[in-house]
PDB file of C-alpha atoms in Angstrom:
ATOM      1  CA  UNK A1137      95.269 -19.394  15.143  1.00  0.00           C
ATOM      2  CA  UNK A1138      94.412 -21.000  18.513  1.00  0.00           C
ATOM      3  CA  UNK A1139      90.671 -21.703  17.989  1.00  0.00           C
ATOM      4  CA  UNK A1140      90.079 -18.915  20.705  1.00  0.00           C
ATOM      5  CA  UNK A1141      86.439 -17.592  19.610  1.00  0.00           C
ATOM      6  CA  UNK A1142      85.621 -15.705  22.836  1.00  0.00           C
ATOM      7  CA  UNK A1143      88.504 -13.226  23.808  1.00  0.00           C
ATOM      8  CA  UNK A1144      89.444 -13.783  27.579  1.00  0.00           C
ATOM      9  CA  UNK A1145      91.728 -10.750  27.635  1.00  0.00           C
ATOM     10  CA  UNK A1146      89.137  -7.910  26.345  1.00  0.00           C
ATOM     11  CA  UNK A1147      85.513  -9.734  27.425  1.00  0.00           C
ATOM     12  CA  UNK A1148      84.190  -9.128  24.349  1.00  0.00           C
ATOM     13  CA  UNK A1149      82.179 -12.002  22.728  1.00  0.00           C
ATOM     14  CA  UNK A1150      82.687 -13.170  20.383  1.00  0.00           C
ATOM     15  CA  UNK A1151      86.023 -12.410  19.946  1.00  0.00           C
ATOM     16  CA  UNK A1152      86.182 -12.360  15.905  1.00  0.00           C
ATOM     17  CA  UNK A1153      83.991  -9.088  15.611  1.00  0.00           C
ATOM     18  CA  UNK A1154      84.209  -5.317  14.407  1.00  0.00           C
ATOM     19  CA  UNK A1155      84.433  -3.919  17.840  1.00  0.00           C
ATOM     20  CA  UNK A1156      87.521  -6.456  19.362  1.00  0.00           C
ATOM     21  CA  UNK A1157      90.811  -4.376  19.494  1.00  0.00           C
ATOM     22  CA  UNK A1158      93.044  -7.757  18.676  1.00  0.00           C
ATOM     23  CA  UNK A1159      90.643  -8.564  15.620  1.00  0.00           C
ATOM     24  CA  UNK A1160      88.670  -5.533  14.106  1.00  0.00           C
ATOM     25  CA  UNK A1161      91.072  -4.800  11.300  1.00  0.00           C
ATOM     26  CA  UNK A1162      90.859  -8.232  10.607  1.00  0.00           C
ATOM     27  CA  UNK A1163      86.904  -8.495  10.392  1.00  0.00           C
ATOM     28  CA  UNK A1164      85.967  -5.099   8.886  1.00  0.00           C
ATOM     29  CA  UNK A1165      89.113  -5.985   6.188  1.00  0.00           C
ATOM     30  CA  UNK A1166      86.946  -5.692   2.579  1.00  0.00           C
ATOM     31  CA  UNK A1167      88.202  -9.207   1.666  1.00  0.00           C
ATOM     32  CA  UNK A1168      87.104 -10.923   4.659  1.00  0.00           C
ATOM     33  CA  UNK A1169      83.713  -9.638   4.323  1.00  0.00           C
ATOM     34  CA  UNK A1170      83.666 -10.351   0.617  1.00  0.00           C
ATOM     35  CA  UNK A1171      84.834 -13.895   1.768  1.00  0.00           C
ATOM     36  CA  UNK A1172      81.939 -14.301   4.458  1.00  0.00           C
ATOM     37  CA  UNK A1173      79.505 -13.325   1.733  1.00  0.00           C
ATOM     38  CA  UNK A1174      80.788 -15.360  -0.741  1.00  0.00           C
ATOM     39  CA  UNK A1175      80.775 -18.565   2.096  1.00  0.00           C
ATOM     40  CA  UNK A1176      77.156 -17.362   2.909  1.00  0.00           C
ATOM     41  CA  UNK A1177      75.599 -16.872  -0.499  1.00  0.00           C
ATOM     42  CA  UNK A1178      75.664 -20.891  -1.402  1.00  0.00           C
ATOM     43  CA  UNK A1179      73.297 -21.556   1.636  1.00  0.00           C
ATOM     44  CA  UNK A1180      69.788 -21.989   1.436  1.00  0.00           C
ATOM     45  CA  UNK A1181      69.079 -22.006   4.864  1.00  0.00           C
ATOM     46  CA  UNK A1182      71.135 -21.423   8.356  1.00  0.00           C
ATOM     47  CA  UNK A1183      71.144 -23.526  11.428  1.00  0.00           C
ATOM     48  CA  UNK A1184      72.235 -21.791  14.069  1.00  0.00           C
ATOM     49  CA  UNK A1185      73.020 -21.731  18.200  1.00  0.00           C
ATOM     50  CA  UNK A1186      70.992 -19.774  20.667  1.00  0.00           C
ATOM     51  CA  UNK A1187      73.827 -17.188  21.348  1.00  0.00           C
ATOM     52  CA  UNK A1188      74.690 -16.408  17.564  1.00  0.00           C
ATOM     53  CA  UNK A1189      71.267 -16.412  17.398  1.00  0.00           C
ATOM     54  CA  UNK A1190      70.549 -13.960  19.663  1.00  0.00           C
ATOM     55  CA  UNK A1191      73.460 -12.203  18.117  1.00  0.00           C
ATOM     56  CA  UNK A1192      72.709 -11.855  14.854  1.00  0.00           C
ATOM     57  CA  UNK A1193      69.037 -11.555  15.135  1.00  0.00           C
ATOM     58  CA  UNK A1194      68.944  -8.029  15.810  1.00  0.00           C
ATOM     59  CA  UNK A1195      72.011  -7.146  13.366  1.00  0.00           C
ATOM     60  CA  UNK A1196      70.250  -8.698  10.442  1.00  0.00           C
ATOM     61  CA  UNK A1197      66.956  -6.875  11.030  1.00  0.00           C
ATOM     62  CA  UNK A1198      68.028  -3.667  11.342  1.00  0.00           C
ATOM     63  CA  UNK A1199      69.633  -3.568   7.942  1.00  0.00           C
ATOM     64  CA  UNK A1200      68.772  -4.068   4.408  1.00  0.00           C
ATOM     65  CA  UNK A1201      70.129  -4.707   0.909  1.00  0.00           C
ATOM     66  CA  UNK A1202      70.714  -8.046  -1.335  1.00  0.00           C
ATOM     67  CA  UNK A1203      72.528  -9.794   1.101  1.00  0.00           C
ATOM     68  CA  UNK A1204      70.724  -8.530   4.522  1.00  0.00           C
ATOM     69  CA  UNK A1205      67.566  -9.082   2.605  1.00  0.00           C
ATOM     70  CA  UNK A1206      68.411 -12.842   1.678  1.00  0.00           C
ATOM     71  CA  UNK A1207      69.305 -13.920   4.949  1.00  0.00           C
ATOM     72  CA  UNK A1208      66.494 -12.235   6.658  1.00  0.00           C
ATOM     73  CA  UNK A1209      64.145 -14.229   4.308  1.00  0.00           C
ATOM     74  CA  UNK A1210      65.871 -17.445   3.931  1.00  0.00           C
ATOM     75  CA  UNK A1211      64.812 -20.398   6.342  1.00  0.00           C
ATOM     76  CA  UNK A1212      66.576 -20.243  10.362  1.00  0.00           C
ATOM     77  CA  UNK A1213      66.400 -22.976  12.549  1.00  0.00           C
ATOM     78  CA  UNK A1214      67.687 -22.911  15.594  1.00  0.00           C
ATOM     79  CA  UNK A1215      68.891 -25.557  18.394  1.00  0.00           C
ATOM     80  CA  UNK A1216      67.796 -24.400  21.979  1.00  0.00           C
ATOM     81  CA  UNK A1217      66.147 -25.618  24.704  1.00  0.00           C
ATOM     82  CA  UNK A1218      65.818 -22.556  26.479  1.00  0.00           C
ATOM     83  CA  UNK A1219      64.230 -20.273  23.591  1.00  0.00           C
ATOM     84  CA  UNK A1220      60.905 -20.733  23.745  1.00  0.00           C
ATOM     85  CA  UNK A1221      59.731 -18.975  19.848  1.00  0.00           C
ATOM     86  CA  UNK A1222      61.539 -16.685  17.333  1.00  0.00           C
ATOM     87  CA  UNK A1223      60.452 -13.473  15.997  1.00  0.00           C
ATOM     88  CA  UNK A1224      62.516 -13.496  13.335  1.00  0.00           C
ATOM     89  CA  UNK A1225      61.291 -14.083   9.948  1.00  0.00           C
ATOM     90  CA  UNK A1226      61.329 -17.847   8.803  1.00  0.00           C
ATOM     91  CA  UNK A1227      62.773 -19.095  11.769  1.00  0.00           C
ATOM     92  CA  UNK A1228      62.130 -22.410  13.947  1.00  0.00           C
ATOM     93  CA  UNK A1229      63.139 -23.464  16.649  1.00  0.00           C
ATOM     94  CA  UNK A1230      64.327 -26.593  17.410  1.00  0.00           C
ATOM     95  CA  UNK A1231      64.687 -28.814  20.417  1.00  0.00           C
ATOM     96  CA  UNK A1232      63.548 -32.027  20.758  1.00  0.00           C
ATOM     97  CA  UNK A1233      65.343 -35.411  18.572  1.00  0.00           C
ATOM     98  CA  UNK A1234      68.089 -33.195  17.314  1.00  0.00           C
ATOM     99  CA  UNK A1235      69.816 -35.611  15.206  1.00  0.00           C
ATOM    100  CA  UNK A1236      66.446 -36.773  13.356  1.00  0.00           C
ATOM    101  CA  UNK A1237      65.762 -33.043  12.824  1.00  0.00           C
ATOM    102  CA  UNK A1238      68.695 -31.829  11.482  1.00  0.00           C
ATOM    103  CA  UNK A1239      69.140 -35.254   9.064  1.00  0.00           C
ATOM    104  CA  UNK A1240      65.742 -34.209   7.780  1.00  0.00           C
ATOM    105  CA  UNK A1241      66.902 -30.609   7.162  1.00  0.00           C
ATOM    106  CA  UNK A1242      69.850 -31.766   5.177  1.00  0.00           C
ATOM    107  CA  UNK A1243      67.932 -33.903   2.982  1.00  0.00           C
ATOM    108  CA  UNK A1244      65.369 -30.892   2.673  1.00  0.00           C
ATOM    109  CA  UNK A1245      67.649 -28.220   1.504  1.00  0.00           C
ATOM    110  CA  UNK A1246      71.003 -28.164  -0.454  1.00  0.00           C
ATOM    111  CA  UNK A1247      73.156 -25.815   1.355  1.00  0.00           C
ATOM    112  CA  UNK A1248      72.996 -25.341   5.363  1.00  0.00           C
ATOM    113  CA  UNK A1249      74.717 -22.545   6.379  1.00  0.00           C
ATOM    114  CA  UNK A1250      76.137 -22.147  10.223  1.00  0.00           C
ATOM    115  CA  UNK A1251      78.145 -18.416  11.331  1.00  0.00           C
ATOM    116  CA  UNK A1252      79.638 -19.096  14.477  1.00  0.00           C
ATOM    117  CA  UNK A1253      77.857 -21.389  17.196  1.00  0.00           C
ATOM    118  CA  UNK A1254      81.066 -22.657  18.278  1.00  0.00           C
ATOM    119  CA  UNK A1255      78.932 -25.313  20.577  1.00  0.00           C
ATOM    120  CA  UNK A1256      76.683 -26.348  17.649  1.00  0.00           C
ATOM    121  CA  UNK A1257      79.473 -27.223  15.535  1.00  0.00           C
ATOM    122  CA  UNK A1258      81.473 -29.545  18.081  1.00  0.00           C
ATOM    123  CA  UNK A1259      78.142 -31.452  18.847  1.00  0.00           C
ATOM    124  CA  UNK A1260      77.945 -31.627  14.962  1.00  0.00           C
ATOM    125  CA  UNK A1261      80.719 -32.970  14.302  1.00  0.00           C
ATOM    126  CA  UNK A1262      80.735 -35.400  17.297  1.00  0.00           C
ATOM    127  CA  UNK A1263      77.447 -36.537  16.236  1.00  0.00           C
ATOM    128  CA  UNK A1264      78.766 -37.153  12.532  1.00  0.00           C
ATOM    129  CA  UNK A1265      76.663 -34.873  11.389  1.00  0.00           C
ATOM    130  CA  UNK A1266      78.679 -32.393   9.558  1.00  0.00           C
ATOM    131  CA  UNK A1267      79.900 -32.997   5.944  1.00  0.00           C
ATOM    132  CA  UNK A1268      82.523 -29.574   5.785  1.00  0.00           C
ATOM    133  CA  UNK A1269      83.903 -27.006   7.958  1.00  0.00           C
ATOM    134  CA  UNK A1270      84.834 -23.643   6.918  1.00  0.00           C
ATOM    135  CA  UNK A1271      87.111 -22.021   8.886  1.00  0.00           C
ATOM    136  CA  UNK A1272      88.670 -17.915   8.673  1.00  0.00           C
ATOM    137  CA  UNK A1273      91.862 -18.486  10.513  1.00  0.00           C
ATOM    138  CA  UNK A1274      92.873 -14.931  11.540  1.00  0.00           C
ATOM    139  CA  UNK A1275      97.179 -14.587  11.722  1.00  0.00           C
ATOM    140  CA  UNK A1276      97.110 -14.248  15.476  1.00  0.00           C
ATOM    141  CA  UNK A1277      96.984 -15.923  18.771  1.00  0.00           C
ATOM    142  CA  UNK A1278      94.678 -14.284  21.571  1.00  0.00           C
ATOM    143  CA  UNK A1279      95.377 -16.932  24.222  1.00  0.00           C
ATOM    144  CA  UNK A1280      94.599 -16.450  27.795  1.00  0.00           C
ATOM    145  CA  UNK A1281      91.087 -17.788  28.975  1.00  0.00           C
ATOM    146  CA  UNK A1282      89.071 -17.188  26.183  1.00  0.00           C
ATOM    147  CA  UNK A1283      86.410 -19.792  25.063  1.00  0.00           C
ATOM    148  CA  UNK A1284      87.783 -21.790  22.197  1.00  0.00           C
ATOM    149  CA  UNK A1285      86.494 -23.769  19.586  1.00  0.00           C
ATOM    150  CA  UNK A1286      87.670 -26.867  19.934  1.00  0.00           C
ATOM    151  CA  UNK A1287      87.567 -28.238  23.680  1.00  0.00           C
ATOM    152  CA  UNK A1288      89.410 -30.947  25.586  1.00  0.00           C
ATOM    153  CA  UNK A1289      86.058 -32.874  25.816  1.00  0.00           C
ATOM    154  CA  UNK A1290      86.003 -32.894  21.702  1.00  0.00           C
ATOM    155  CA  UNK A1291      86.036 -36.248  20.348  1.00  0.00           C
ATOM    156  CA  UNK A1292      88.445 -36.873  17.278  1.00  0.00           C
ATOM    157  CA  UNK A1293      87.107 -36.549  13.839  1.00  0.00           C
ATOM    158  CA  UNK A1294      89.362 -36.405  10.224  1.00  0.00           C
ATOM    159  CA  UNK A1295      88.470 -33.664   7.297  1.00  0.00           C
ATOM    160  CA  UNK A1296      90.489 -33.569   3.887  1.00  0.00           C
ATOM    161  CA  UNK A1297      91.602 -29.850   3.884  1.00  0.00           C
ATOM    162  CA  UNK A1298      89.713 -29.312   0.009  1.00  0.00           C
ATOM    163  CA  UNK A1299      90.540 -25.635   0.146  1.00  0.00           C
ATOM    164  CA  UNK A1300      92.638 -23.033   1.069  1.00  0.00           C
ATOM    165  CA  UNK A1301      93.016 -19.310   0.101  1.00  0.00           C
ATOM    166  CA  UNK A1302      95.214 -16.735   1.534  1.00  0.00           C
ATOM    167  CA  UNK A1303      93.746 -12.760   2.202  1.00  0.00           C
ATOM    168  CA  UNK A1304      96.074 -10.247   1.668  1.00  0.00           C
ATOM    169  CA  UNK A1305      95.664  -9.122   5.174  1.00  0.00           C
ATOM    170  CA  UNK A1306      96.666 -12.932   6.595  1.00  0.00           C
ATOM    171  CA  UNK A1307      93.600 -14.616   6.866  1.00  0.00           C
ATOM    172  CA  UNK A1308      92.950 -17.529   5.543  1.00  0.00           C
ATOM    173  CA  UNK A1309      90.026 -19.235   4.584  1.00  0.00           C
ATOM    174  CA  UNK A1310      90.273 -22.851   4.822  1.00  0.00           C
ATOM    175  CA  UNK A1311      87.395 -25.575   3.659  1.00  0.00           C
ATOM    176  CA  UNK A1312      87.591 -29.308   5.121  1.00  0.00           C
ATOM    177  CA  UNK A1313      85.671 -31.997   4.113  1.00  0.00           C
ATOM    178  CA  UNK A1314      84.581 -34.525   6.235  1.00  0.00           C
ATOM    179  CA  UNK A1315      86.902 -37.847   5.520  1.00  0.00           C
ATOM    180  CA  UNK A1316      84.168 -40.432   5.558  1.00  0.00           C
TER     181      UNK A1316
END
């Protein structure tokens, strides 16, 4: 509940994943995975960070089904500097003019999809680029010096809360739109 995405007290990173002690029962709960999958099957592509990148990369590839298979072959783009090519399927890279790039990749597909990439999202959203946030607010507070998702440095920005649906477990799963 306090935008921590990186836990400072365990190390682990991120700190939403199946291996943290403070949030494993809440990720590997049935209806938080069924509500990931239903958040990712609308997208037709995924813009992602170089660390969730990196993260997800080899998780996707080394398993298969409907889902797996869909977002192996669906179009990736991700925003680096550092990464010089991808070897994952469909995926480019992208670096230079950001904000022409991704307003071109909006207009191109219908859906853009982004899991995690906490520092993606706030340079997003600062740059006006982002037109709704979907957020799994798990019913606990990590504190200490964990990386969080919002920062002091964040500029202000307004959403209209659209949605909001409790888990039985205590998440919930929260959709803003961006308040033009």
């Amino acid at each position: 509940m306090d935008g921590v995405t990186e836990s400072g007290w365990t190390g682990l990173a991120p700190a939403i994943s199946p291996t943290d002690p403070h949030t494993a029962a809440y990720f590997n709960d049935a209806q938080v995975q069924q509500a990931v999958g239903e958040l990712m099957a609308g997208n037709d592509a995924m813009l992602l960070g170089r660390t969730t990148y990196e993260n997800l990369k080899g998780f996707f590839t080394s398993q298969s089904g409907p889902y797996f298979d869909a977002v192996n072959a669906m179009p990736k783009y991700v925003v680096s500097t550092t990464l010089e090519s991808s070897d994952w399927t469909n995926t480019t890279v992208l670096r230079e003019n950001l904000v022409k790039e991704i307003t071109a990749l909006k207009e191109r597909h219908r859906q853009i999809g982004i899991g995690g990439s906490g520092s993606l999202v706030r340079w997003l959203i600062a740059e006006n680029l982002l037109d709704e946030l979907q957020l799994l607010v798990f019913p606990l507070i990590l504190g200490g010096p964990g990386a969080r998702f919002y920062t002091a440095q964040q500029p202000p920005a307004t959403f209209l809360l659209t949605d909001c649906r409790p888990l039985d477990c205590g998440v919930a799963v929260l959709t803003y739109t961006k308040d033009n």
